[in-house]
Amino acid sequence: MESNNMIEVKNLTKKFGDFIAVDDISFEVKQSEVFGLLGPNGAGKSTTIRMLTTLIRPNDGTAKIGGYDVIKQDSKVRELIGLVSEKMIMYDRLTAKENLKFFGKLYNMPDSVLNPKIDELLEMLNLSKWKNSKVGTFSTGMRQRMNVIRALLNTPQVLFLDEPTLGLDPQSTVEIREFIKKLNREHKTTIILTTHMMNEADLLCDRIGIIDKGKIVALDTSANLKKTISGNGTTILKLEIPNLTSSLLNTIQSVKCVNSVSQENNSHIKIHATGDDAFDLIIDAVRAKKGKINSIEKLEPTLEDVFLKITGREVRDKADNKIVMKHGPGPKRFSQKQRVR
Amino acid sequence: MMSHSFRIAWKDLLEVFRNRMGLVLLILMPIFMMVMVGYIYPSDSSVSNVTVALVNEDVGYGGYTNASSTLIAILDTVTSNTDSITLTEAASFDELRTMIQRGDADAGIVIASDFTTSIMNGQQGTITLVTDQSNMQMSATLQAVLEEVFDQLGTALAQQNVQNLGVDPSNALAVVQPYNVETQGAIEGEFTYFDFVAPGIIAMTVMMSVMTGLPVAISEERESGTLDGMMVAPISRTAVILGKTLAQIGRGLLQGLIIIAIAVTIFGVTIHGNILLVFALLLLCVFSFVGLGIVLTSFTKDQETATMLMSTIMFPMMFLSGVFFPVEQMPWFMQAISKCLPLTYVADSLRKVMILGADITMLTTELAILIGFGTVMIAVAVPVFKKAITS
């Protein structure tokens, strides 16, 4: 390898019929880096992962893992990587050990290496007790830990994690995140993970690529991404107005300095505004309409705010049913469906 | 590569064995098939429990009705000796028709009004058989039985008449019926209908096993994501297909073994040919369907569609391949389709081996067709499958 880039992606594109799932994306991931692809469902995260893990072929562009081309040298790539997919890669009718032995043997691992490796990983993720139980009887958290173990059998240099904590209880989520950090710290494993959870990306990733509608719209460290907001004079305010009405909301929106208003519940609103006098202008507008202000709080920008600023939308599942009101165009909601293949 | 294939095959079979319900069905299904097909279809041309209504319209000749009354007396004797046919009387053709419509009678016999007159005058006496068109199968059988009865009665009468003309009684039968027809099977021994259907059902069950097993083995893995687990490993795509094929062959052979055991032990089927040849044919049967199954599964997005597609293909195959009905009875275009179906050749060759005791040299055409079909299908399946999983 000429550089210390573990992954090099150039103009990668994937179409499904007329639908462009991944649109001409390019990025690099350094060795031992934790790289996050952040975006809403259907943004193209999984499709990108599937192309990088040689599961599907791109329509255009190239990608190299450890210097090997994902199309021309796919077997070489497969030897280097491990995949924790969104779906559980486990056979319910087989026991934990049977599952791991099956997958380990696909990597040509002899028993003398494979058996200790299985024991070690089961021990590390607290599953030793369940070694001979069928995976079908496992809880979701246990299954996801199994999924991680499976991906680590061949001691991969690059580990891909597609929504690794999706649908997990808080405790399992913390466990998996801690494990990812430990793996990166102790084994220098390069990690590329996708998530739609802002705090997860913030917590785990050295650098984050924000992906929306198949394109990478921003790519930097979490701190730098947030600076793009605070740096250009954006203020984020959280107001508690007990007598909040829709006309009052409209008034706030029409204040010149306000970029966007989002309602969090019956009395709380979050406002993005620019300018030094934003604070005063907003309070004046609320008071003028006889709005009562119970509390006011200035918030530090989050990745969510970054995404909102870049795309004009929140990174939320449709089910959350949150309305984002923008200055200018009317409320927008997500309408993309999740595409995995 | 082979070791990966064996791993995958072993894993697939382990999954099959761990599925208790599936295992029970694996054994139950062939038993159901044998019972249903064996008992529902008439085993020979015998009838049982049928009622035949008799209408005697004979007006007699010169006060005599002896021709019809003799006939009725003999009929009575014949029917009372068996419990398969019950003879009742009907006053007229109309009443007979009503009885058939009501279901009180299954068929009718009408003796014509000029019956005695015709016989006395040296003419043929007319007997009309009335059948129930709503039950074709039964009518045909009953018709054959009654025709046989009247044929024998007629022969007896003729024999007597000839005797009266002065022919030696020992030669009278030869004068009336110069030909004596006897039937004998090519192979000695007692045969039941089970012997006839068993080879077909074995072939069909093995086919069904493969065709329903593949959607589970491929589509389910694709849907659940486990296929990805194999695909991200540094193994060749061909190894995956080969593994799947091996597993299906194992499963198909196992099911074949179960059904042969059931056929022999429960239904008394005898295998006249070489048992090893029977297994070799089963192996070939599985081989010829696996490729087809993989191709079909590759074209479908999910397991549900795959299973539906399989059933759509399987049903015409079952009926057109001569498993239940002889191919020779079908119209020409169906016979043509039948000739294109691999199941036809499997059922045919299995029947030849199991019933007629044929050896391998008598099956060269069938074997060549099956090997050819299987090879072509596998050759098509490999690229189609590869494309389907990396689109």
Coordinates of C-alpha atoms in Angstrom, one line a residue, chain A residues 14 50 53-57 78-79 83 87-91 93-94 98 102-103 105-108 134 341, chain B residues 4 7-8 11 14-15 18-19 221-226 228-235 237 389-391:
Chain A
K14 CA -25.1 1.5 -7.7
R50 CA -22.7 -4.5 0.4
T53 CA -18.0 -6.4 1.2
T54 CA -18.2 -7.8 -2.4
L55 CA -21.8 -8.9 -1.9
I56 CA -23.1 -6.8 -4.8
R57 CA -21.4 -5.3 -7.8
R78 CA -13.0 -11.4 1.5
E79 CA -10.1 -12.8 3.4
L83 CA -19.3 -8.3 8.2
K87 CA -29.6 -9.1 9.4
M88 CA -28.5 -11.9 11.8
I89 CA -26.2 -14.3 10.0
M90 CA -26.9 -17.3 12.1
Y91 CA -28.8 -20.6 11.6
R93 CA -31.6 -24.6 14.3
L94 CA -27.8 -25.0 15.0
E98 CA -22.1 -25.4 15.3
F102 CA -19.5 -23.8 10.1
F103 CA -18.5 -20.2 9.3
K105 CA -14.5 -23.6 8.2
L106 CA -15.4 -21.5 5.3
Y107 CA -12.2 -19.6 6.0
N108 CA -10.2 -22.8 5.9
K134 CA -29.5 -23.4 19.7
R341 CA -30.3 -4.8 -1.8
Chain B
H4 CA -16.5 -26.1 1.5
R7 CA -19.5 -28.3 4.9
I8 CA -22.5 -26.5 3.3
K11 CA -25.0 -27.8 7.5
L14 CA -28.3 -30.8 9.9
E15 CA -30.9 -28.1 9.6
R18 CA -33.3 -30.5 13.4
N19 CA -36.7 -29.7 12.0
E221 CA -31.0 -18.1 3.3
R222 CA -31.2 -15.2 1.0
E223 CA -34.0 -13.5 2.9
S224 CA -32.7 -14.2 6.3
G225 CA -29.3 -12.9 5.3
T226 CA -27.4 -16.1 6.1
D228 CA -24.4 -13.2 2.9
G229 CA -22.4 -15.0 5.6
M230 CA -21.3 -17.5 3.1
M231 CA -20.8 -14.9 0.4
V232 CA -18.4 -12.7 2.4
A233 CA -16.3 -15.8 3.1
P234 CA -13.5 -16.5 0.6
I235 CA -15.2 -19.4 -1.0
R237 CA -19.8 -19.3 -5.6
I389 CA -26.9 -13.4 -5.8
T390 CA -24.5 -10.6 -7.0
S391 CA -27.0 -8.3 -8.8

